[in-house]
CSV table of C-alpha atoms in Angstrom, one decimal:
chain,number,residue,atom,x,y,z
A,1,UNK,CA,-29.0,-9.0,14.7
A,2,UNK,CA,-27.9,-6.4,12.3
A,3,UNK,CA,-30.0,-3.2,12.0
A,4,UNK,CA,-29.6,-3.2,8.2
A,5,UNK,CA,-32.9,-4.5,6.8
A,6,UNK,CA,-33.5,-7.3,4.4
A,7,UNK,CA,-35.9,-6.8,1.4
A,8,UNK,CA,-38.6,-9.4,0.4
A,9,UNK,CA,-40.0,-9.2,-3.1
A,10,UNK,CA,-42.9,-11.5,-4.3
A,11,UNK,CA,-46.1,-10.8,-6.2
A,12,UNK,CA,-47.8,-13.4,-4.0
A,13,UNK,CA,-49.0,-11.0,-1.2
A,14,UNK,CA,-50.1,-13.8,1.2
A,15,UNK,CA,-46.8,-15.6,1.0
A,16,UNK,CA,-45.0,-12.3,1.3
A,17,UNK,CA,-46.9,-11.5,4.6
A,18,UNK,CA,-46.0,-14.9,6.0
A,19,UNK,CA,-42.3,-14.5,5.3
A,20,UNK,CA,-42.4,-11.0,6.6
A,21,UNK,CA,-43.8,-12.1,10.0
A,22,UNK,CA,-41.4,-15.1,10.3
A,23,UNK,CA,-38.3,-12.9,9.6
A,24,UNK,CA,-39.5,-10.2,12.1
A,25,UNK,CA,-40.0,-12.9,14.7
A,26,UNK,CA,-36.4,-14.0,14.1
A,27,UNK,CA,-35.2,-10.5,14.9
A,28,UNK,CA,-34.7,-9.1,11.3
A,29,UNK,CA,-35.7,-5.7,10.2
A,30,UNK,CA,-37.8,-6.2,7.1
A,31,UNK,CA,-38.9,-4.2,4.0
A,32,UNK,CA,-41.2,-5.8,1.5
A,33,UNK,CA,-42.9,-5.1,-1.9
A,34,UNK,CA,-44.8,-7.1,-4.5
A,35,UNK,CA,-43.0,-6.0,-7.7
A,36,UNK,CA,-39.4,-5.4,-9.0
A,37,UNK,CA,-39.9,-1.7,-9.8
A,38,UNK,CA,-40.9,-1.0,-6.2
A,39,UNK,CA,-37.9,-3.0,-5.0
A,40,UNK,CA,-35.5,-0.9,-7.0
A,41,UNK,CA,-37.0,2.3,-5.6
A,42,UNK,CA,-36.6,0.9,-2.1
A,43,UNK,CA,-32.9,0.0,-2.8
A,44,UNK,CA,-32.3,3.6,-4.0
A,45,UNK,CA,-33.8,5.0,-0.7
A,46,UNK,CA,-32.7,2.4,1.9
A,47,UNK,CA,-29.5,0.6,2.9
A,48,UNK,CA,-30.4,-3.1,2.4
A,49,UNK,CA,-28.1,-6.0,3.0
A,50,UNK,CA,-30.0,-8.9,1.4
A,51,UNK,CA,-32.8,-9.2,-1.1
A,52,UNK,CA,-35.0,-12.4,-1.2
A,53,UNK,CA,-36.9,-12.4,-4.5
A,54,UNK,CA,-39.2,-14.6,-6.4
A,55,UNK,CA,-38.1,-15.4,-10.0
A,56,UNK,CA,-41.5,-15.5,-11.7
A,57,UNK,CA,-43.1,-12.0,-11.5
A,58,UNK,CA,-45.0,-9.9,-14.0
A,59,UNK,CA,-43.4,-7.0,-16.0
A,60,UNK,CA,-39.8,-7.3,-14.6
A,61,UNK,CA,-39.0,-10.8,-13.4
A,62,UNK,CA,-36.5,-11.8,-10.7
A,63,UNK,CA,-33.6,-12.3,-13.2
A,64,UNK,CA,-34.0,-8.8,-14.5
A,65,UNK,CA,-34.2,-7.5,-10.9
A,66,UNK,CA,-31.0,-9.4,-10.0
A,67,UNK,CA,-29.2,-7.8,-13.0
A,68,UNK,CA,-30.3,-4.4,-11.9
A,69,UNK,CA,-29.4,-4.9,-8.3
A,70,UNK,CA,-25.8,-6.0,-9.2
A,71,UNK,CA,-25.5,-3.0,-11.4
A,72,UNK,CA,-26.6,-0.3,-8.9
A,73,UNK,CA,-25.8,-2.0,-5.5
A,74,UNK,CA,-23.2,-4.8,-6.1
A,75,UNK,CA,-22.6,-5.3,-2.4
A,76,UNK,CA,-26.2,-6.5,-1.9
A,77,UNK,CA,-26.7,-10.2,-1.8
A,78,UNK,CA,-29.7,-11.8,-3.6
A,79,UNK,CA,-31.4,-15.0,-2.7
A,80,UNK,CA,-33.8,-16.4,-5.3
A,81,UNK,CA,-37.1,-18.3,-4.7
A,82,UNK,CA,-38.4,-20.5,-7.5
A,83,UNK,CA,-41.2,-22.9,-8.2
A,84,UNK,CA,-40.4,-26.6,-8.7
A,85,UNK,CA,-40.5,-26.4,-12.5
A,86,UNK,CA,-38.1,-23.5,-12.9
A,87,UNK,CA,-35.0,-24.7,-11.1
A,88,UNK,CA,-32.8,-24.2,-14.2
A,89,UNK,CA,-33.6,-20.5,-14.0
A,90,UNK,CA,-32.5,-20.4,-10.4
A,91,UNK,CA,-29.2,-22.1,-11.2
A,92,UNK,CA,-28.6,-19.5,-13.9
A,93,UNK,CA,-29.3,-16.8,-11.4
A,94,UNK,CA,-26.6,-18.1,-9.1
A,95,UNK,CA,-24.2,-18.1,-12.1
A,96,UNK,CA,-25.1,-14.4,-12.6
A,97,UNK,CA,-24.3,-13.5,-9.0
A,98,UNK,CA,-27.2,-14.6,-6.8
A,99,UNK,CA,-26.0,-15.9,-3.4
A,100,UNK,CA,-28.3,-19.0,-3.5
A,101,UNK,CA,-31.7,-20.2,-4.4
A,102,UNK,CA,-34.6,-22.1,-2.7
A,103,UNK,CA,-37.5,-24.1,-4.2
A,104,UNK,CA,-40.9,-23.0,-2.9
A,105,UNK,CA,-42.1,-23.7,-0.3
A,106,UNK,CA,-38.6,-23.1,1.3
A,107,UNK,CA,-37.5,-24.7,4.5
A,108,UNK,CA,-37.7,-21.8,6.8
A,109,UNK,CA,-34.7,-22.7,9.0
A,110,UNK,CA,-32.5,-23.3,6.0
A,111,UNK,CA,-33.6,-20.1,4.4
A,112,UNK,CA,-32.9,-18.1,7.6
A,113,UNK,CA,-29.5,-19.7,7.9
A,114,UNK,CA,-28.8,-18.7,4.2
A,115,UNK,CA,-30.0,-15.2,4.8
A,116,UNK,CA,-27.6,-14.8,7.8
A,117,UNK,CA,-24.7,-16.0,5.8
A,118,UNK,CA,-25.6,-13.7,2.9
A,119,UNK,CA,-26.0,-10.8,5.4
A,120,UNK,CA,-22.5,-11.4,6.8
A,121,UNK,CA,-21.0,-11.4,3.3
A,122,UNK,CA,-22.9,-8.3,2.3
A,123,UNK,CA,-21.7,-6.5,5.4
A,124,UNK,CA,-18.1,-7.5,4.7
A,125,UNK,CA,-18.4,-6.3,1.2
A,126,UNK,CA,-19.9,-3.0,2.3
A,127,UNK,CA,-17.2,-2.5,4.9
A,128,UNK,CA,-14.5,-3.4,2.4
A,129,UNK,CA,-15.9,-0.9,-0.2
A,130,UNK,CA,-16.0,1.8,2.5
A,131,UNK,CA,-12.4,0.9,3.5
A,132,UNK,CA,-11.2,1.0,-0.1
A,133,UNK,CA,-12.8,4.4,-0.6
A,134,UNK,CA,-11.2,5.6,2.7
A,135,UNK,CA,-7.8,4.2,1.7
A,136,UNK,CA,-8.1,5.7,-1.7
A,137,UNK,CA,-8.9,9.1,-0.2
A,138,UNK,CA,-5.9,8.7,2.1
A,139,UNK,CA,-3.8,7.8,-0.9
A,140,UNK,CA,-5.0,11.0,-2.7
A,141,UNK,CA,-4.1,13.1,0.2
A,142,UNK,CA,-1.3,11.0,1.7
A,143,UNK,CA,1.4,12.8,3.6
A,144,UNK,CA,5.1,12.1,3.7
A,145,UNK,CA,5.0,9.9,6.8
A,146,UNK,CA,7.7,10.2,9.4
A,147,UNK,CA,8.8,11.8,12.6
A,148,UNK,CA,12.4,12.5,11.6
A,149,UNK,CA,13.6,16.0,10.8
A,150,UNK,CA,14.1,14.9,7.2
A,151,UNK,CA,10.4,14.0,6.9
A,152,UNK,CA,9.3,17.2,8.6
A,153,UNK,CA,11.6,19.3,6.3
A,154,UNK,CA,10.2,17.6,3.2
A,155,UNK,CA,6.6,18.3,4.4
A,156,UNK,CA,7.5,22.0,4.9
A,157,UNK,CA,9.1,22.2,1.5
A,158,UNK,CA,6.1,20.7,-0.1
A,159,UNK,CA,3.9,23.3,1.5
A,160,UNK,CA,6.1,26.2,0.5
A,161,UNK,CA,6.8,25.0,-3.0
A,162,UNK,CA,3.1,24.2,-3.6
A,163,UNK,CA,2.3,27.9,-3.4
A,164,UNK,CA,4.4,28.6,-6.5
A,165,UNK,CA,4.0,27.3,-10.1
A,166,UNK,CA,7.7,26.6,-10.8
A,167,UNK,CA,8.9,23.3,-12.2
A,168,UNK,CA,10.2,20.9,-9.6
A,169,UNK,CA,12.8,18.1,-10.0
A,170,UNK,CA,12.6,15.5,-7.3
A,171,UNK,CA,15.6,13.2,-7.0
A,172,UNK,CA,16.2,10.1,-4.9
A,173,UNK,CA,16.6,6.4,-5.0
A,174,UNK,CA,13.9,4.1,-6.2
A,175,UNK,CA,11.1,3.7,-3.7
A,176,UNK,CA,11.8,6.8,-1.5
A,177,UNK,CA,8.4,8.4,-2.1
A,178,UNK,CA,9.0,10.8,-5.0
A,179,UNK,CA,5.4,10.5,-6.2
A,180,UNK,CA,4.1,11.0,-2.7
A,181,UNK,CA,6.0,14.2,-2.4
A,182,UNK,CA,4.9,15.3,-5.9
A,183,UNK,CA,1.3,14.7,-4.9
A,184,UNK,CA,1.8,16.7,-1.7
A,185,UNK,CA,3.1,19.7,-3.7
A,186,UNK,CA,0.0,19.5,-5.9
A,187,UNK,CA,-2.3,19.3,-2.9
A,188,UNK,CA,-0.7,22.4,-1.5
A,189,UNK,CA,-1.1,24.4,-4.7
A,190,UNK,CA,-3.8,26.5,-6.2
A,191,UNK,CA,-4.3,23.6,-8.7
A,192,UNK,CA,-5.5,21.2,-6.0
A,193,UNK,CA,-9.0,20.8,-7.4
A,194,UNK,CA,-7.6,19.9,-10.8
A,195,UNK,CA,-6.1,16.6,-12.1
A,196,UNK,CA,-2.8,15.2,-10.9
A,197,UNK,CA,-1.6,13.2,-13.9
A,198,UNK,CA,1.2,10.7,-13.6
A,199,UNK,CA,3.5,9.6,-16.4
A,200,UNK,CA,5.8,6.7,-15.7
A,201,UNK,CA,8.4,7.3,-18.4
A,202,UNK,CA,10.1,3.9,-17.9
A,203,UNK,CA,6.8,2.0,-18.4
A,204,UNK,CA,5.6,3.7,-21.6
A,205,UNK,CA,6.2,1.9,-24.9
A,206,UNK,CA,8.4,4.0,-27.1
A,207,UNK,CA,6.1,3.4,-30.1
A,208,UNK,CA,3.0,4.6,-28.2
A,209,UNK,CA,4.4,7.3,-26.0
A,210,UNK,CA,3.5,10.2,-28.3
A,211,UNK,CA,-0.1,9.2,-28.4
A,212,UNK,CA,-0.1,8.7,-24.6
A,213,UNK,CA,1.3,12.2,-24.0
A,214,UNK,CA,-0.3,14.2,-26.9
A,215,UNK,CA,-3.4,12.1,-27.7
A,216,UNK,CA,-4.5,11.0,-31.1
A,217,UNK,CA,-7.0,11.7,-33.8
A,218,UNK,CA,-9.3,9.0,-35.2
A,219,UNK,CA,-7.5,6.9,-37.8
A,220,UNK,CA,-4.0,8.3,-36.8
A,221,UNK,CA,-2.8,4.7,-36.6
A,222,UNK,CA,-4.1,1.1,-36.7
A,223,UNK,CA,-6.6,0.7,-34.0
A,224,UNK,CA,-7.3,4.4,-33.4
A,225,UNK,CA,-11.0,4.2,-33.8
A,226,UNK,CA,-11.9,7.4,-32.0
A,227,UNK,CA,-10.2,10.6,-30.9
A,228,UNK,CA,-8.3,10.2,-27.7
A,229,UNK,CA,-7.0,12.8,-25.2
A,230,UNK,CA,-3.4,12.6,-24.1
A,231,UNK,CA,-1.9,13.1,-20.7
A,232,UNK,CA,-1.0,16.8,-21.4
A,233,UNK,CA,-4.6,17.6,-22.4
A,234,UNK,CA,-5.9,15.7,-19.3
A,235,UNK,CA,-3.6,17.7,-17.0
A,236,UNK,CA,-5.0,21.1,-18.2
A,237,UNK,CA,-5.3,23.3,-15.1
A,238,UNK,CA,-3.6,20.7,-12.9
A,239,UNK,CA,-0.2,19.1,-12.5
A,240,UNK,CA,1.6,16.6,-14.7
A,241,UNK,CA,4.2,14.4,-13.0
A,242,UNK,CA,6.9,12.7,-15.1
A,243,UNK,CA,8.3,9.9,-13.0
A,244,UNK,CA,11.8,8.6,-14.0
A,245,UNK,CA,12.2,11.3,-16.6
A,246,UNK,CA,15.7,10.1,-17.2
A,247,UNK,CA,14.3,7.2,-19.1
A,248,UNK,CA,12.9,9.4,-21.9
A,249,UNK,CA,14.6,8.9,-25.3
A,250,UNK,CA,16.4,11.9,-26.9
A,251,UNK,CA,13.6,12.2,-29.5
A,252,UNK,CA,10.9,12.5,-26.8
A,253,UNK,CA,13.1,14.9,-24.8
A,254,UNK,CA,13.1,17.3,-27.8
A,255,UNK,CA,9.3,17.1,-28.1
A,256,UNK,CA,8.8,17.5,-24.4
A,257,UNK,CA,11.0,20.6,-24.4
A,258,UNK,CA,8.9,22.2,-27.1
A,259,UNK,CA,5.7,21.5,-25.1
A,260,UNK,CA,7.2,23.1,-22.0
A,261,UNK,CA,8.3,26.2,-24.0
A,262,UNK,CA,5.1,26.7,-25.9
A,263,UNK,CA,2.5,25.0,-23.6
A,264,UNK,CA,0.9,23.7,-26.8
A,265,UNK,CA,1.0,20.5,-28.9
A,266,UNK,CA,-0.9,18.6,-31.6
A,267,UNK,CA,-2.5,15.3,-31.3
A,268,UNK,CA,-1.0,12.4,-33.3
A,269,UNK,CA,-2.5,12.5,-36.7
A,270,UNK,CA,-3.9,16.1,-36.2
A,271,UNK,CA,-2.9,19.6,-37.0
A,272,UNK,CA,-4.9,21.6,-34.5
A,273,UNK,CA,-2.7,23.3,-31.9
A,274,UNK,CA,-4.0,22.5,-28.4
A,275,UNK,CA,-3.2,24.6,-25.4
A,276,UNK,CA,-2.7,23.2,-21.9
A,277,UNK,CA,-2.0,25.0,-18.7
A,278,UNK,CA,-0.2,22.6,-16.4
A,279,UNK,CA,2.4,22.6,-13.7
A,280,UNK,CA,5.4,20.3,-14.3
A,281,UNK,CA,6.9,18.1,-11.6
A,282,UNK,CA,9.6,15.5,-12.6
A,283,UNK,CA,11.4,12.8,-10.7
A,284,UNK,CA,14.4,10.6,-11.3
A,285,UNK,CA,16.7,8.1,-9.6
A,286,UNK,CA,19.5,9.0,-12.0
A,287,UNK,CA,22.2,11.7,-11.7
A,288,UNK,CA,20.9,13.9,-14.5
A,289,UNK,CA,24.1,16.1,-14.4
A,290,UNK,CA,26.1,13.0,-15.3
A,291,UNK,CA,23.5,12.1,-17.9
A,292,UNK,CA,23.9,15.5,-19.5
A,293,UNK,CA,27.7,15.1,-19.5
A,294,UNK,CA,27.4,11.7,-21.2
A,295,UNK,CA,25.0,13.3,-23.8
A,296,UNK,CA,22.2,11.0,-22.7
A,297,UNK,CA,20.0,13.9,-21.5
A,298,UNK,CA,19.6,17.3,-23.1
A,299,UNK,CA,21.1,20.2,-21.1
A,300,UNK,CA,18.4,22.6,-22.2
A,301,UNK,CA,15.7,20.3,-20.9
A,302,UNK,CA,17.6,19.7,-17.7
A,303,UNK,CA,17.8,23.4,-16.9
A,304,UNK,CA,14.1,23.8,-17.8
A,305,UNK,CA,12.9,21.1,-15.3
A,306,UNK,CA,15.4,21.8,-12.6
A,307,UNK,CA,14.1,25.2,-11.3
A,308,UNK,CA,13.4,23.8,-7.8
A,309,UNK,CA,15.4,20.7,-6.9
A,310,UNK,CA,14.4,18.5,-4.0
A,311,UNK,CA,16.4,15.4,-2.9
A,312,UNK,CA,14.7,12.7,-0.8
A,313,UNK,CA,17.2,10.8,1.3
A,314,UNK,CA,17.0,7.0,1.4
A,315,UNK,CA,15.1,5.3,4.2
A,316,UNK,CA,18.4,4.0,5.8
A,317,UNK,CA,19.2,7.7,6.6
A,318,UNK,CA,16.0,8.2,8.5
A,319,UNK,CA,15.6,4.9,10.4
A,320,UNK,CA,13.6,6.6,13.1
A,321,UNK,CA,10.7,6.8,10.6
A,322,UNK,CA,10.6,3.0,10.0
A,323,UNK,CA,8.5,2.1,13.1
A,324,UNK,CA,6.0,4.9,12.2
A,325,UNK,CA,5.8,3.7,8.6
A,326,UNK,CA,5.3,0.1,9.8
A,327,UNK,CA,2.3,1.0,11.9
A,328,UNK,CA,0.8,3.1,9.1
A,329,UNK,CA,1.1,0.3,6.6
A,330,UNK,CA,-0.1,-2.3,9.2
A,331,UNK,CA,-3.2,-0.3,9.8
A,332,UNK,CA,-3.9,0.2,6.1
A,333,UNK,CA,-3.4,-3.5,5.1
A,334,UNK,CA,-5.2,-4.9,8.2
A,335,UNK,CA,-8.3,-2.8,7.3
A,336,UNK,CA,-8.0,-3.7,3.6
A,337,UNK,CA,-7.8,-7.4,4.3
A,338,UNK,CA,-10.4,-7.3,7.2
A,339,UNK,CA,-7.9,-8.6,9.7
A,340,UNK,CA,-7.3,-7.6,13.3
A,341,UNK,CA,-3.5,-7.5,13.7
A,342,UNK,CA,-1.7,-6.7,16.9
A,343,UNK,CA,1.1,-4.0,16.8
A,344,UNK,CA,4.5,-5.3,15.8
A,345,UNK,CA,6.7,-6.4,18.7
A,346,UNK,CA,10.0,-4.7,19.5
A,347,UNK,CA,12.1,-7.5,18.2
A,348,UNK,CA,10.5,-7.4,14.8
A,349,UNK,CA,10.8,-3.6,14.7
A,350,UNK,CA,14.4,-3.9,15.7
A,351,UNK,CA,15.1,-6.2,12.8
A,352,UNK,CA,13.4,-3.9,10.4
A,353,UNK,CA,15.3,-0.9,11.7
A,354,UNK,CA,18.6,-2.8,11.3
A,355,UNK,CA,18.0,-3.5,7.6
A,356,UNK,CA,19.3,-1.1,5.0
A,357,UNK,CA,16.2,-1.1,2.7
A,358,UNK,CA,17.7,-0.9,-0.8
A,359,UNK,CA,14.2,-0.6,-2.1
A,360,UNK,CA,13.4,2.1,0.5
A,361,UNK,CA,9.8,2.8,1.5
A,362,UNK,CA,8.3,0.8,-1.3
A,363,UNK,CA,10.2,-2.3,-0.2
A,364,UNK,CA,9.1,-1.8,3.4
A,365,UNK,CA,5.5,-1.4,2.3
A,366,UNK,CA,5.6,-4.7,0.4
A,367,UNK,CA,7.1,-6.5,3.4
A,368,UNK,CA,4.4,-5.2,5.7
A,369,UNK,CA,1.7,-6.4,3.3
A,370,UNK,CA,3.4,-9.8,3.2
A,371,UNK,CA,3.4,-10.0,7.0
A,372,UNK,CA,-0.3,-9.1,7.2
A,373,UNK,CA,-1.2,-11.6,4.5
A,374,UNK,CA,0.6,-14.4,6.3
A,375,UNK,CA,-0.5,-13.4,9.8
A,376,UNK,CA,-2.5,-15.9,11.9
A,377,UNK,CA,-4.8,-15.1,14.8
A,378,UNK,CA,-3.7,-11.4,14.9
A,379,UNK,CA,0.0,-12.3,15.2
A,380,UNK,CA,2.8,-11.7,12.6
A,381,UNK,CA,5.7,-14.2,12.6
A,382,UNK,CA,9.3,-13.0,12.4
A,383,UNK,CA,10.0,-16.2,10.4
A,384,UNK,CA,7.9,-14.7,7.5
A,385,UNK,CA,10.5,-12.0,7.0
A,386,UNK,CA,12.9,-12.6,4.1
A,387,UNK,CA,16.3,-14.1,5.0
A,388,UNK,CA,18.2,-10.9,4.2
A,389,UNK,CA,16.2,-8.9,6.8
A,390,UNK,CA,16.6,-11.5,9.5
A,391,UNK,CA,20.3,-11.9,8.4
A,392,UNK,CA,20.9,-8.1,8.8
A,393,UNK,CA,19.6,-8.3,12.3
A,394,UNK,CA,21.8,-11.2,13.2
A,395,UNK,CA,24.9,-9.4,11.8
A,396,UNK,CA,24.0,-6.4,13.9
A,397,UNK,CA,23.7,-8.3,17.1
A,398,UNK,CA,26.2,-11.2,16.9
A,399,UNK,CA,29.4,-9.1,17.5
A,400,UNK,CA,28.1,-7.7,20.8
A,401,UNK,CA,27.0,-11.2,21.9
A,402,UNK,CA,30.3,-12.7,21.0
A,403,UNK,CA,32.2,-10.0,22.8
A,404,UNK,CA,30.2,-10.7,26.0
A,405,UNK,CA,30.6,-14.4,25.6
A,406,UNK,CA,34.4,-14.0,25.1
A,407,UNK,CA,34.8,-11.9,28.2
A,408,UNK,CA,32.8,-14.4,30.3
A,409,UNK,CA,34.9,-17.3,29.0
A,410,UNK,CA,38.1,-15.4,29.6
A,411,UNK,CA,37.2,-14.5,33.2
A,412,UNK,CA,36.2,-18.1,33.9
A,413,UNK,CA,39.5,-19.5,32.4
A,414,UNK,CA,41.7,-17.0,34.3
A,415,UNK,CA,39.9,-17.8,37.5
A,416,UNK,CA,40.3,-21.5,37.0
A,417,UNK,CA,44.1,-21.1,36.3
A,418,UNK,CA,44.6,-18.8,39.4
A,419,UNK,CA,42.8,-21.3,41.6
A,420,UNK,CA,44.8,-24.2,40.1
A,421,UNK,CA,48.1,-22.5,41.1
A,422,UNK,CA,46.7,-21.3,44.5
A,423,UNK,CA,46.7,-17.6,43.5
A,424,UNK,CA,50.3,-17.7,42.1
A,425,UNK,CA,50.2,-15.3,39.2
A,426,UNK,CA,53.7,-16.1,37.9
A,427,UNK,CA,52.9,-19.9,37.6
A,428,UNK,CA,49.4,-19.1,36.1
A,429,UNK,CA,50.9,-16.7,33.5
A,430,UNK,CA,53.6,-19.2,32.6
A,431,UNK,CA,51.0,-22.0,31.9
A,432,UNK,CA,48.8,-19.5,30.0
A,433,UNK,CA,51.7,-18.3,28.0
A,434,UNK,CA,51.1,-14.6,28.6
A,435,UNK,CA,53.1,-11.9,30.3
A,436,UNK,CA,52.6,-11.4,34.0
A,437,UNK,CA,51.8,-7.7,33.6
A,438,UNK,CA,49.0,-8.5,31.2
A,439,UNK,CA,47.6,-11.2,33.5
A,440,UNK,CA,47.7,-8.7,36.4
A,441,UNK,CA,45.7,-6.2,34.4
A,442,UNK,CA,43.1,-8.8,33.5
A,443,UNK,CA,42.9,-10.0,37.1
A,444,UNK,CA,42.3,-6.4,38.2
A,445,UNK,CA,39.8,-5.7,35.4
A,446,UNK,CA,37.8,-8.8,36.3
A,447,UNK,CA,38.1,-8.4,40.1
A,448,UNK,CA,39.7,-11.9,40.5
A,449,UNK,CA,41.6,-12.4,43.8
A,450,UNK,CA,45.2,-13.5,43.7
A,451,UNK,CA,48.3,-13.8,46.0
A,452,UNK,CA,50.0,-10.4,46.4
A,453,UNK,CA,53.6,-11.3,47.2
A,454,UNK,CA,57.0,-11.1,45.6
A,455,UNK,CA,57.2,-13.9,43.0
């Protein structure tokens, strides 16, 4: 049995003592109390998996207790006990999140069975919450994963650049990990304890982007019912990361340039000048030099953001990192989905390494998530890979196979023809319609015996 206790709550002390003895005999650790207020105190002080509570109690009844439990300890499962005449209240409790309900006097074996199931579910919820927090913390401090010299070089750059406060422009194809690198730079800076604020320029509505960046005063526009901070104000003391900055309109580029020059701005609908001390990191998958030449990106803004340029190569240029990334994503998603997955086989890894990954690390991450979702009994199936990935592996391996098959067929054919003509190379060459000198060479290459005489 689990060592996490269950909690019994009932104002009937005699019934409470009976249930307490029964559950202890069945191997449960038990806490008990005769009112809801005491139950909430216990929940604050102890780790509890399941609460079994009466519905009808003085002061705070079982329904109120259920509501409070789901607010402060949502992973805890609650089983309700009700009298014969108040079943409707128990049904309502289930609708509000209770695991199940029993009419008093409850069948003990059924109640214990229900408690065990609720306990398993509560433990899974608790583990999942812990895993989510762990994964979130990993995401907050995630490194640029890889064993290649490219990955190592980028990690070193992030550490060195993080010590400065200069603007950084990260370039690379979509999905290469530009936000990951930006986050690493922030984590290596003196601003590490302050916000890291992301702005996805391509996802922001052009009509709302000003209020998103600069904030807004109450009544500044329809629906602005209260004052709202913008991204620049939120990033004060920290780092603001503009992803896909090449998507900004010329109008917003002008306004951004002003903020970068003055480190101040006004909220939409306001006149007060607000100061913000932030570090700027930008990223794009476009060639901003060409965008400047085409008059789609301001040259003065380009020079302002491009103090320290970093380019992230595509995943196909660091294929030795693919297996490491696969194992990292496998571990993450297996924990997140509460699955036990065996490591990927060499054949599957080979297929993944042969593919060119136009979507880069983001595409690889999505594929690994897909494989984990579809996995059965701890095994992932190569058939669950998209056709283009399996096709890339086939294109890579077929030429070598064909070459070997062709050689084997050629050797067998020549041997058959030489035997047919009793080792006479001239007659064999004549029937095969090839020059004798070429046939001699192939005979020697394949080690096939023939008659060595003047022909």
